[in-house]
mmCIF file of C-alpha atoms in Angstrom:
data_model
loop_
_atom_site.group_PDB
_atom_site.id
_atom_site.type_symbol
_atom_site.label_atom_id
_atom_site.label_comp_id
_atom_site.label_asym_id
_atom_site.label_seq_id
_atom_site.Cartn_x
_atom_site.Cartn_y
_atom_site.Cartn_z
ATOM 1 C CA MET A 1 119.414 173.779 -125.823
ATOM 2 C CA ALA A 2 121.362 175.736 -122.320
ATOM 3 C CA THR A 3 121.635 179.443 -122.137
ATOM 4 C CA SER A 4 124.461 181.226 -120.464
ATOM 5 C CA SER A 5 125.110 184.971 -119.310
ATOM 6 C CA ASP A 6 128.099 184.424 -121.236
ATOM 7 C CA PHE A 7 126.310 184.975 -124.046
ATOM 8 C CA ASP A 8 125.222 188.340 -123.842
ATOM 9 C CA ARG A 9 128.753 189.704 -124.442
ATOM 10 C CA LEU A 10 128.605 188.252 -128.159
ATOM 11 C CA CYS A 11 127.695 190.648 -130.769
ATOM 12 C CA VAL A 12 126.813 189.412 -134.292
ATOM 13 C CA VAL A 13 127.914 191.938 -137.121
ATOM 14 C CA LEU A 14 126.489 191.674 -140.530
ATOM 15 C CA VAL A 15 128.254 193.708 -143.105
ATOM 16 C CA SER A 16 126.933 195.195 -146.017
ATOM 17 C CA THR A 17 124.232 192.478 -146.154
ATOM 18 C CA ARG A 18 121.965 192.602 -149.579
ATOM 19 C CA ASN A 19 119.489 190.628 -148.910
ATOM 20 C CA PRO A 20 117.040 191.796 -145.992
ATOM 21 C CA LEU A 21 115.376 187.678 -146.077
ATOM 22 C CA ASN A 22 119.244 187.009 -144.896
ATOM 23 C CA ILE A 23 119.381 189.428 -142.288
ATOM 24 C CA GLY A 24 115.680 188.154 -140.817
ATOM 25 C CA ALA A 25 117.251 184.422 -141.522
ATOM 26 C CA ALA A 26 120.163 185.345 -139.202
ATOM 27 C CA ALA A 27 117.997 186.692 -136.630
ATOM 28 C CA ARG A 28 115.917 183.749 -136.174
ATOM 29 C CA ALA A 29 119.207 181.786 -135.790
ATOM 30 C CA MET A 30 120.390 184.201 -133.120
ATOM 31 C CA SER A 31 117.336 183.983 -131.307
ATOM 32 C CA ASN A 32 116.848 180.226 -131.144
ATOM 33 C CA LEU A 33 119.971 179.579 -129.860
ATOM 34 C CA GLY A 34 120.310 182.371 -127.388
ATOM 35 C CA PHE A 35 122.378 185.154 -128.764
ATOM 36 C CA MET A 36 120.500 188.764 -128.449
ATOM 37 C CA HIS A 37 122.932 191.242 -130.127
ATOM 38 C CA LEU A 38 122.719 191.940 -133.765
ATOM 39 C CA ARG A 39 124.477 194.558 -135.303
ATOM 40 C CA VAL A 40 124.414 195.523 -138.594
ATOM 41 C CA VAL A 41 126.757 197.974 -140.848
ATOM 42 C CA ASN A 42 125.221 199.629 -144.085
ATOM 43 C CA PRO A 43 122.676 196.963 -144.811
ATOM 44 C CA TYR A 44 121.615 197.093 -148.825
ATOM 45 C CA GLU A 45 117.951 197.918 -147.952
ATOM 46 C CA ALA A 46 116.550 199.757 -144.781
ATOM 47 C CA SER A 47 113.831 197.310 -145.057
ATOM 48 C CA PHE A 48 115.620 194.571 -143.219
ATOM 49 C CA ARG A 49 113.836 195.480 -139.918
ATOM 50 C CA GLU A 50 110.451 194.268 -141.255
ATOM 51 C CA ALA A 51 112.232 190.868 -143.069
ATOM 52 C CA ARG A 52 109.348 188.025 -142.631
ATOM 53 C CA SER A 53 112.268 185.320 -142.224
ATOM 54 C CA ALA A 54 112.833 186.745 -138.659
ATOM 55 C CA VAL A 55 110.043 184.392 -137.677
ATOM 56 C CA GLY A 56 109.879 185.075 -133.750
ATOM 57 C CA ALA A 57 112.327 187.189 -133.992
ATOM 58 C CA ALA A 58 110.992 190.554 -134.626
ATOM 59 C CA PRO A 59 111.879 192.070 -131.291
ATOM 60 C CA MET A 60 115.530 191.470 -132.191
ATOM 61 C CA LEU A 61 115.590 192.979 -135.697
ATOM 62 C CA ALA A 62 113.923 196.084 -133.935
ATOM 63 C CA LYS A 63 116.230 196.495 -131.457
ATOM 64 C CA ALA A 64 119.310 195.668 -133.989
ATOM 65 C CA GLU A 65 122.090 198.661 -133.474
ATOM 66 C CA GLN A 66 122.830 199.888 -137.068
ATOM 67 C CA TYR A 67 126.373 201.473 -137.837
ATOM 68 C CA SER A 68 127.966 202.991 -140.847
ATOM 69 C CA SER A 69 131.472 201.478 -140.669
ATOM 70 C CA VAL A 70 132.679 198.128 -138.828
ATOM 71 C CA ALA A 71 134.886 200.193 -136.701
ATOM 72 C CA GLU A 72 132.065 201.702 -134.847
ATOM 73 C CA ALA A 73 130.306 198.538 -134.943
ATOM 74 C CA VAL A 74 133.002 196.836 -132.939
ATOM 75 C CA VAL A 75 134.592 199.985 -130.977
ATOM 76 C CA ASP A 76 133.404 198.081 -127.508
ATOM 77 C CA CYS A 77 134.850 194.620 -128.505
ATOM 78 C CA SER A 78 138.092 193.177 -127.030
ATOM 79 C CA LEU A 79 138.207 190.135 -129.457
ATOM 80 C CA VAL A 80 136.872 190.792 -133.064
ATOM 81 C CA ILE A 81 137.022 187.734 -135.320
ATOM 82 C CA GLY A 82 136.202 187.863 -138.949
ATOM 83 C CA THR A 83 134.281 184.815 -141.111
ATOM 84 C CA THR A 84 135.603 183.563 -144.314
ATOM 85 C CA ALA A 85 135.351 181.059 -147.022
ATOM 86 C CA VAL A 86 138.956 181.401 -148.071
ATOM 87 C CA GLY A 87 138.576 180.404 -151.420
ATOM 88 C CA LYS A 88 141.456 181.896 -153.663
ATOM 89 C CA ARG A 89 141.906 184.761 -151.478
ATOM 90 C CA GLU A 90 145.281 185.712 -149.737
ATOM 91 C CA LEU A 91 145.017 185.962 -146.091
ATOM 92 C CA HIS A 92 147.158 187.720 -143.348
ATOM 93 C CA HIS A 93 145.257 186.949 -140.140
ATOM 94 C CA PRO A 94 145.776 183.498 -138.399
ATOM 95 C CA LEU A 95 142.904 181.113 -139.479
ATOM 96 C CA ARG A 96 141.378 178.727 -137.425
ATOM 97 C CA MET A 97 138.251 175.971 -138.064
ATOM 98 C CA LEU A 98 135.431 176.771 -136.450
ATOM 99 C CA LYS A 99 135.765 173.630 -133.867
ATOM 100 C CA ASP A 100 138.830 175.022 -132.565
ATOM 101 C CA ALA A 101 137.628 178.662 -132.379
ATOM 102 C CA ALA A 102 134.961 178.087 -130.357
ATOM 103 C CA PRO A 103 136.531 177.318 -127.273
ATOM 104 C CA LEU A 104 138.573 180.585 -127.335
ATOM 105 C CA ILE A 105 135.609 182.721 -128.411
ATOM 106 C CA ARG A 106 133.883 180.814 -125.168
ATOM 107 C CA LYS A 107 137.134 181.793 -122.974
ATOM 108 C CA ARG A 108 137.279 185.182 -123.661
ATOM 109 C CA LEU A 109 133.149 185.359 -123.095
ATOM 110 C CA ARG A 110 134.092 183.995 -119.667
ATOM 111 C CA ALA A 111 136.756 186.424 -118.708
ATOM 112 C CA GLY A 112 134.199 189.100 -119.439
ATOM 113 C CA GLY A 113 135.313 190.505 -122.611
ATOM 114 C CA ARG A 114 132.719 191.717 -125.667
ATOM 115 C CA VAL A 115 133.279 189.332 -129.068
ATOM 116 C CA ALA A 116 132.358 190.793 -132.383
ATOM 117 C CA LEU A 117 131.793 187.924 -134.953
ATOM 118 C CA LEU A 118 131.657 189.265 -138.315
ATOM 119 C CA PHE A 119 129.934 188.107 -141.533
ATOM 120 C CA GLY A 120 130.304 189.687 -144.988
ATOM 121 C CA SER A 121 128.272 190.472 -147.761
ATOM 122 C CA GLU A 122 126.296 187.400 -149.708
ATOM 123 C CA LYS A 123 128.112 188.386 -153.000
ATOM 124 C CA ARG A 124 131.875 189.327 -151.730
ATOM 125 C CA GLY A 125 131.844 188.453 -148.179
ATOM 126 C CA LEU A 126 134.141 190.571 -145.995
ATOM 127 C CA SER A 127 136.883 193.002 -147.678
ATOM 128 C CA ASN A 128 140.327 193.136 -146.777
ATOM 129 C CA ALA A 129 139.611 196.666 -144.864
ATOM 130 C CA ASP A 130 136.826 194.669 -142.798
ATOM 131 C CA PHE A 131 139.338 192.202 -142.109
ATOM 132 C CA SER A 132 141.855 194.848 -140.680
ATOM 133 C CA HIS A 133 139.561 195.358 -138.077
ATOM 134 C CA CYS A 134 140.016 191.641 -136.686
ATOM 135 C CA HIS A 135 142.193 190.020 -134.579
ATOM 136 C CA TRP A 136 141.735 186.449 -136.300
ATOM 137 C CA LEU A 137 139.627 184.697 -138.924
ATOM 138 C CA VAL A 138 137.179 181.780 -138.537
ATOM 139 C CA HIS A 139 136.254 178.857 -141.338
ATOM 140 C CA VAL A 140 133.301 176.510 -141.430
ATOM 141 C CA PRO A 141 134.721 173.514 -143.166
ATOM 142 C CA THR A 142 133.002 172.904 -146.427
ATOM 143 C CA ARG A 143 133.738 170.794 -149.306
ATOM 144 C CA GLU A 144 135.969 172.962 -152.152
ATOM 145 C CA GLU A 145 133.440 172.615 -154.921
ATOM 146 C CA HIS A 146 131.246 174.512 -153.155
ATOM 147 C CA THR A 147 132.830 176.723 -150.133
ATOM 148 C CA SER A 148 130.376 179.516 -149.899
ATOM 149 C CA MET A 149 127.501 179.122 -147.558
ATOM 150 C CA ASN A 150 123.881 180.998 -147.311
ATOM 151 C CA LEU A 151 124.491 183.860 -144.544
ATOM 152 C CA GLY A 152 121.691 182.375 -142.195
ATOM 153 C CA GLN A 153 122.928 179.253 -142.469
ATOM 154 C CA ALA A 154 126.656 180.261 -141.205
ATOM 155 C CA VAL A 155 125.575 182.446 -138.539
ATOM 156 C CA ALA A 156 123.410 179.495 -137.356
ATOM 157 C CA VAL A 157 126.035 176.935 -137.861
ATOM 158 C CA CYS A 158 128.874 179.413 -136.099
ATOM 159 C CA LEU A 159 126.137 179.952 -133.198
ATOM 160 C CA TYR A 160 125.384 176.344 -132.649
ATOM 161 C CA GLU A 161 129.084 175.441 -132.473
ATOM 162 C CA LEU A 162 129.608 178.133 -129.502
ATOM 163 C CA ALA A 163 126.595 176.652 -127.369
ATOM 164 C CA ARG A 164 127.705 173.296 -127.957
ATOM 165 C CA SER A 165 131.280 174.228 -126.927
ATOM 166 C CA SER A 166 129.280 175.911 -123.818
ATOM 167 C CA THR A 167 127.680 172.812 -122.835
ATOM 168 C CA LYS A 168 131.312 170.722 -123.277
ATOM 169 C CA ASP A 169 133.140 173.493 -121.185
ATOM 170 C CA GLY A 170 130.630 173.851 -118.371
ATOM 171 C CA ASN A 171 130.919 169.581 -118.454
ATOM 172 C CA ARG A 172 134.891 170.022 -118.025
ATOM 173 C CA THR A 173 134.839 172.680 -115.215
ATOM 174 C CA LYS A 174 132.038 171.045 -113.015
ATOM 175 C CA GLY A 175 133.776 170.597 -109.511
ATOM 176 C CA LYS A 176 136.938 172.039 -110.244
ATOM 177 C CA ALA A 177 138.387 175.165 -108.282
ATOM 178 C CA ILE A 178 137.807 178.406 -109.666
ATOM 179 C CA SER A 179 141.199 180.287 -110.383
ATOM 180 C CA LYS A 180 141.056 184.071 -108.100
ATOM 181 C CA VAL A 181 143.889 185.111 -110.801
ATOM 182 C CA LYS A 182 142.897 188.095 -111.864
ATOM 183 C CA GLU A 183 143.256 188.587 -115.710
ATOM 184 C CA LEU A 184 144.169 191.966 -116.924
ATOM 185 C CA LYS A 185 141.372 193.391 -118.860
ATOM 186 C CA THR A 186 141.824 193.009 -122.592
ATOM 187 C CA ALA A 187 141.887 196.582 -125.019
ATOM 188 C CA THR A 188 138.952 197.043 -127.032
ATOM 189 C CA ALA A 189 138.480 197.463 -130.792
ATOM 190 C CA GLY A 190 137.887 201.314 -129.947
ATOM 191 C CA GLU A 191 141.115 201.432 -127.795
ATOM 192 C CA LEU A 192 143.354 199.892 -130.366
ATOM 193 C CA GLU A 193 141.828 201.779 -133.292
ATOM 194 C CA ARG A 194 142.821 204.729 -131.351
ATOM 195 C CA ILE A 195 146.375 203.581 -130.980
ATOM 196 C CA THR A 196 146.365 202.745 -134.966
ATOM 197 C CA THR A 197 144.888 206.446 -135.543
ATOM 198 C CA VAL A 198 147.716 208.005 -133.940
ATOM 199 C CA LEU A 199 150.277 205.837 -135.249
ATOM 200 C CA ILE A 200 149.363 206.271 -138.630
ATOM 201 C CA ASP A 201 149.551 210.288 -137.860
ATOM 202 C CA ALA A 202 153.033 210.070 -136.208
ATOM 203 C CA LEU A 203 154.116 207.904 -139.142
ATOM 204 C CA ARG A 204 152.772 210.317 -142.063
ATOM 205 C CA ALA A 205 154.619 213.261 -139.969
ATOM 206 C CA SER A 206 158.030 211.326 -139.733
ATOM 207 C CA GLY A 207 157.794 210.664 -143.770
ATOM 208 C CA TYR A 208 157.433 207.035 -143.427
ATOM 209 C CA LEU A 209 153.826 207.053 -145.054
ATOM 210 C CA GLY A 210 153.581 208.578 -148.157
ATOM 211 C CA GLU A 211 151.081 209.021 -151.063
ATOM 212 C CA ARG A 212 151.759 205.482 -152.748
ATOM 213 C CA SER A 213 150.102 202.508 -151.285
ATOM 214 C CA VAL A 214 148.974 204.293 -148.052
ATOM 215 C CA VAL A 215 145.765 202.301 -147.623
ATOM 216 C CA ALA A 216 147.275 199.039 -147.747
ATOM 217 C CA LYS A 217 150.004 200.330 -145.205
ATOM 218 C CA GLU A 218 147.138 200.999 -143.150
ATOM 219 C CA GLU A 219 145.333 197.943 -143.232
ATOM 220 C CA LYS A 220 148.764 196.367 -142.072
ATOM 221 C CA ILE A 221 149.699 198.393 -139.581
ATOM 222 C CA ARG A 222 146.192 197.815 -137.994
ATOM 223 C CA ARG A 223 146.551 194.340 -138.316
ATOM 224 C CA MET A 224 149.957 194.478 -136.395
ATOM 225 C CA VAL A 225 148.294 196.539 -133.705
ATOM 226 C CA ARG A 226 145.747 194.016 -133.027
ATOM 227 C CA ARG A 227 148.522 191.065 -133.128
ATOM 228 C CA MET A 228 149.835 192.831 -130.618
ATOM 229 C CA GLU A 229 147.117 191.956 -127.989
ATOM 230 C CA LEU A 230 147.410 194.936 -125.320
ATOM 231 C CA SER A 231 145.698 194.836 -122.256
ATOM 232 C CA SER A 232 143.791 197.945 -121.523
ATOM 233 C CA SER A 233 146.155 199.429 -119.335
ATOM 234 C CA ASP A 234 149.218 199.038 -121.777
ATOM 235 C CA ALA A 235 146.871 200.526 -124.447
ATOM 236 C CA GLU A 236 146.616 203.842 -122.538
ATOM 237 C CA LEU A 237 150.364 203.771 -122.318
ATOM 238 C CA TRP A 238 151.064 203.493 -125.770
ATOM 239 C CA LEU A 239 148.598 205.938 -126.599
ATOM 240 C CA GLY A 240 150.447 208.184 -124.605
ATOM 241 C CA ILE A 241 153.665 207.580 -126.091
ATOM 242 C CA LEU A 242 152.608 207.984 -129.661
ATOM 243 C CA ARG A 243 150.718 210.971 -128.750
ATOM 244 C CA GLN A 244 153.617 212.782 -126.986
ATOM 245 C CA MET A 245 155.885 211.524 -130.053
ATOM 246 C CA LEU A 246 153.597 213.111 -132.453
ATOM 247 C CA TRP A 247 153.541 216.360 -130.503
ATOM 248 C CA LYS A 248 156.967 216.482 -130.503
ATOM 249 C CA MET A 249 157.554 215.807 -134.225
ATOM 250 C CA LYS A 250 154.692 218.794 -134.869
ATOM 251 C CA THR A 251 156.291 221.449 -132.627
ATOM 252 C CA PRO A 252 159.183 223.482 -133.887
ATOM 253 C CA GLU A 253 162.115 223.425 -131.255
ATOM 254 C CA ASN A 254 162.963 226.883 -129.997
ATOM 255 C CA GLY A 255 161.165 228.671 -132.395
ATOM 256 C CA GLN A 256 162.886 227.441 -135.320
#
């Protein structure tokens, strides 16, 4: 399997994983396919770094970055994708099949952006709060009678499709002129989260956000900001605008 420097910009993020053996299996699949950046959010057991299932991938487990929240784990990523078995859940994001998602992920990696691919806990998957940090969702097609996959298997299948897509993309572009048009740098999740935080503060100050259903509204606002697909420069502009509006609302005019 051919590897690519693009793979260095993809992070696999395991959220609230309960079984250390599953983290080890995911790390093994990552090492097999050349994806070396593992991040974990609130793993159920701190002993995951000693998982015996990580055959040949012990160094990766040793270097895995650990976070207390999804927001912290994806702060430097310009594209955040959640995985889901769908089931009976009501989704509020665009949903793509894995074969359709892989070329889009590869395109972002080639452009120089860092991408986070999120996998949820074995019992419940990703929560709606986790999804609110995602730009869109990806689904591995399975039969309706048995939709959920083992975590290690899901990671392996998704990364294999990315690696396979890498080879196909390379064959398609071989011999073609490379465009010199400079693409705008996409805003990172951290920049979008700062916009979200200031926007929510401004909405609270304006009275739009009350005490009822505030969590659900905040999740909707977070998803809306991500759907805007802002560039880094536009994100900086929006942040300045919102901060000025918030300052104006909180500052008494002429001492009144």
